[in-house]
Coordinates of C-alpha atoms and ligand atoms in Angstrom, one line a residue:
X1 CA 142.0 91.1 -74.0
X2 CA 143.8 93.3 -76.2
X3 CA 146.4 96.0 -75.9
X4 CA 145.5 99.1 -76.6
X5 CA 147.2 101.2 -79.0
X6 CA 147.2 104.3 -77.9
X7 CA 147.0 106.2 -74.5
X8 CA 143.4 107.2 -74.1
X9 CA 140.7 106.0 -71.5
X10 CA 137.4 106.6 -73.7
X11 CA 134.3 106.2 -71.2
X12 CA 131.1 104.7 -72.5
X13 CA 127.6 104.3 -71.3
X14 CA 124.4 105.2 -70.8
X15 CA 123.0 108.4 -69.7
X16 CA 123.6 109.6 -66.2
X17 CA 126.1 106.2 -65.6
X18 CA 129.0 109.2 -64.5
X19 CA 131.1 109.8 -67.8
X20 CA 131.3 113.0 -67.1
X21 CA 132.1 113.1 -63.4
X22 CA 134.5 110.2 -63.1
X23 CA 136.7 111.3 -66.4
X24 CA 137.1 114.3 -64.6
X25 CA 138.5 112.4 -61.6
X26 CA 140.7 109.9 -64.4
X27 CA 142.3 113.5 -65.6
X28 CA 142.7 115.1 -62.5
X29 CA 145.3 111.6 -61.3
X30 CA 146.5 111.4 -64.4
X31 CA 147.6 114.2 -65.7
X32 CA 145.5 113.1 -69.1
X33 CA 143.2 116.0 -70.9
X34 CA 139.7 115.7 -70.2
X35 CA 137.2 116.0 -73.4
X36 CA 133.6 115.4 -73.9
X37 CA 132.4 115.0 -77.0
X38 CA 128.9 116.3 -76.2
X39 CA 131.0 119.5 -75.4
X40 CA 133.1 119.5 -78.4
X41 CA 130.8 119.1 -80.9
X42 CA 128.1 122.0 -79.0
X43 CA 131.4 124.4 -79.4
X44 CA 131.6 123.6 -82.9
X45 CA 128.1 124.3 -83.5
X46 CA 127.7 126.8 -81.5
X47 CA 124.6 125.4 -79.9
X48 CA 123.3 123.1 -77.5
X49 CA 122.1 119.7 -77.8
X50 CA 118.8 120.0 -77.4
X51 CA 118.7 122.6 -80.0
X52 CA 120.5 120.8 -82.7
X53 CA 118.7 118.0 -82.1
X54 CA 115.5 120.3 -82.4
X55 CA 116.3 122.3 -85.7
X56 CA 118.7 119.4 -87.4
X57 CA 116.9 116.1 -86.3
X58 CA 118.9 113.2 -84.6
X59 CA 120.9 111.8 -87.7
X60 CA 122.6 115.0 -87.9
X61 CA 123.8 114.9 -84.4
X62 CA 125.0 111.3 -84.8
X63 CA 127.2 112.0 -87.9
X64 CA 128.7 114.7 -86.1
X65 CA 129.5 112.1 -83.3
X66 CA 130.9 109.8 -86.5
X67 CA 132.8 113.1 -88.0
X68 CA 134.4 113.9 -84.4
X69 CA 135.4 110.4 -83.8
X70 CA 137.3 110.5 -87.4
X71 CA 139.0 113.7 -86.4
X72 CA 140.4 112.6 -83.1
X73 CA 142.1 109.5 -84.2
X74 CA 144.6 111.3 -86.0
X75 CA 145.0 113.8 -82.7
X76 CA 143.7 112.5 -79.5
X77 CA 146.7 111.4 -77.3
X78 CA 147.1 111.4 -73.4
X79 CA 143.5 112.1 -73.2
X80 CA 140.3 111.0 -71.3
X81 CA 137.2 111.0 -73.6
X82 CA 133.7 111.0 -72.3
X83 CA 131.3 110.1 -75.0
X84 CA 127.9 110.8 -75.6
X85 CA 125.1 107.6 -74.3
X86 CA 124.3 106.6 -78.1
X87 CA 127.6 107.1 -79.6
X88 CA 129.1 103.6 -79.7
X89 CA 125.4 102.2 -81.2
X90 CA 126.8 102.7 -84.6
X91 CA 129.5 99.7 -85.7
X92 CA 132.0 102.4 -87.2
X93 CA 132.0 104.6 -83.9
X94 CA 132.7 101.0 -81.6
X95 CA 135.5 100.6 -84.1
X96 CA 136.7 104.0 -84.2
X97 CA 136.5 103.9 -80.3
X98 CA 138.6 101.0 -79.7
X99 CA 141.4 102.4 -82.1
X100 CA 141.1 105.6 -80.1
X101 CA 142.5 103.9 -76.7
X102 CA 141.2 101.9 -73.6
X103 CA 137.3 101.7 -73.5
X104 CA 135.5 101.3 -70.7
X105 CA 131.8 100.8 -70.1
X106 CA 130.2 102.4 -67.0
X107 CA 127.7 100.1 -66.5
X108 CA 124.5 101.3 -64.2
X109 CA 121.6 99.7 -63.3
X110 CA 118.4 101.0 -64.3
X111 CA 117.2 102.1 -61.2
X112 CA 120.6 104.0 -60.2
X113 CA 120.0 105.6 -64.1
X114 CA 116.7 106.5 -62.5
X115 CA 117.6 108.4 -59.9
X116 CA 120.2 110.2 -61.0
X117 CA 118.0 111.6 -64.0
X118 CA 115.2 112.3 -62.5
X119 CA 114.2 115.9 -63.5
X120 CA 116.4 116.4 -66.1
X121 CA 115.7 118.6 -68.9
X122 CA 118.7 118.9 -70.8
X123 CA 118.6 115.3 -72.8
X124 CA 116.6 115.6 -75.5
X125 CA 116.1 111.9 -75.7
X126 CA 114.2 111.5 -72.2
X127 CA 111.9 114.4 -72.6
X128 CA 108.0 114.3 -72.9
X129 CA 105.3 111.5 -71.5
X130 CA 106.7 107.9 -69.8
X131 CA 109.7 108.8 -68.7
X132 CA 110.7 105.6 -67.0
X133 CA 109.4 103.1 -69.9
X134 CA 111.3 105.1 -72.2
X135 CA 114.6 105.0 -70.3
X136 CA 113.9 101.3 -69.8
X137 CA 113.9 100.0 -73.1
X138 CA 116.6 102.4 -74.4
X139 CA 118.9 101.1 -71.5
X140 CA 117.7 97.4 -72.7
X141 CA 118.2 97.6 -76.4
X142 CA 122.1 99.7 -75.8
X143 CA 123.6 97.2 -72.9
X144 CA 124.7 95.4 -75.8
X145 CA 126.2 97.5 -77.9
X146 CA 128.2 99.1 -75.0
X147 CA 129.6 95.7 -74.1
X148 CA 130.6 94.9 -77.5
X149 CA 132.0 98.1 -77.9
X150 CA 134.1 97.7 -74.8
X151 CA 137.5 97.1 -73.6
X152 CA 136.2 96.6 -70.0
X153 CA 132.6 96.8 -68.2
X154 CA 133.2 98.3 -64.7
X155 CA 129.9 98.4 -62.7
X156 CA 128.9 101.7 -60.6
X157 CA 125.9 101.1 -58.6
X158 CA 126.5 101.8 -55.2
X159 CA 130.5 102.7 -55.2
X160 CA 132.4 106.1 -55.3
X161 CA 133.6 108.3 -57.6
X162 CA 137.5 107.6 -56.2
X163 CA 136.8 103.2 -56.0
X164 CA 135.6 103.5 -59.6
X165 CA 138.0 106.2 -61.2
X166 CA 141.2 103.9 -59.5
X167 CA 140.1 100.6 -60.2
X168 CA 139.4 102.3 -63.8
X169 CA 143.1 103.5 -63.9
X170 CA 144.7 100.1 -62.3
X171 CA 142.9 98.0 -65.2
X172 CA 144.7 100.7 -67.5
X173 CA 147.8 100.5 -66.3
X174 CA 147.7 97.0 -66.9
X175 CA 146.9 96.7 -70.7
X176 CA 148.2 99.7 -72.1
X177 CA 151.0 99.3 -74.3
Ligands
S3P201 C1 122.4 110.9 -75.8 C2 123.2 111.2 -74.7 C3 123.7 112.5 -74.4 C4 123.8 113.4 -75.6 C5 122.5 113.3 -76.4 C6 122.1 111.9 -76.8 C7 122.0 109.5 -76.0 O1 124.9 112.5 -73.7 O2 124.8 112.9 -76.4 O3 121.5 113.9 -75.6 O4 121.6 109.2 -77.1 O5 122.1 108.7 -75.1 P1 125.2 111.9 -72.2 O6 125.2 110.4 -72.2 O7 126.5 112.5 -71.8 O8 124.0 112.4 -71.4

């Protein structure tokens, strides 16, 4: 495995696999920033996901995603960076991602995915009829790409926040730089 250049944990994966929740746990024993990019890029726009995928169509949203991860290589340092589910699909963002630091892939089953959307209305992507075949195949066709984009694949079905965010920051500790 390779040493990463620079001292970021950037967490990957699939909606609802815990980004959010365990990169807030990485920052608070680490002292590292916590970002989002979801939440960067809805400050810059001043609007919510759903909208701007509503009134500017998905493409738009992923070049932002592209534009953002551009931007942070030059400035992201001592950080924790939750990314959105289909931001490593494209090949420059998995490229962009591993430059940016340690990735890791949070890797949840489908049924855990399941569970822990169910009722959701925020994600654009999982609204509307056949809720479950459509999570199904999107988690099918992205397993992939996450592992390719990834410095590491930690499973999280069935463990806590704390067993996953310290094994997470043992595996950094021992291939950072
Ligand atoms: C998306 C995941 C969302 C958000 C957008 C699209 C996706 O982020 O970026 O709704 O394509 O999987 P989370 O993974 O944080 O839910």
């Amino acid at each position: 495995m390779d040493k990463v250049q620079n001292k970021n944990i950037i967490l990957i994966g699939f909606m609802g696999s815990g980004k959010t929740s365990i990169g807030k746990k990485l920052s608070e024993i680490s002292n590292y920033q916590f970002f989002d990019t979801d939440h960067i890029i809805e400050t810059r726009e001043k609007d919510i996901i759903s909208n701007i995928f509503q009134s500017k169509g998905e493409e738009y949203f992923r070049q932002l995603e592209t534009d953002l991860l551009r931007n942070l290589k030059s400035s992201l340092n001592c950080s924790i960076l939750s990314t959105g589910g289909g931001l490593p699909l494209r090949e420059e963002n998995a490229k962009l991602l591993k430059e940016l630091g340690f990735v890791v892939y949070l890797k949840a089953s489908q049924e855990t995915i399941l569970e822990r959307l169910k009722g959701d209305t925020t994600r654009p992507l999982l609204q509307g009829e056949d809720y479950e075949t459509r999570i199904s195949l999107l988690h099918k066709k992205r397993e992939p790409f996450y592992e390719n984009a990834a410095t590491s694949t930690i499973t999280t079905d069935h463990r806590s926040l704390d067993e996953i965010t310290m094994q997470i920051w043992d595996l950094y500790q021992t291939y950072r730089v």
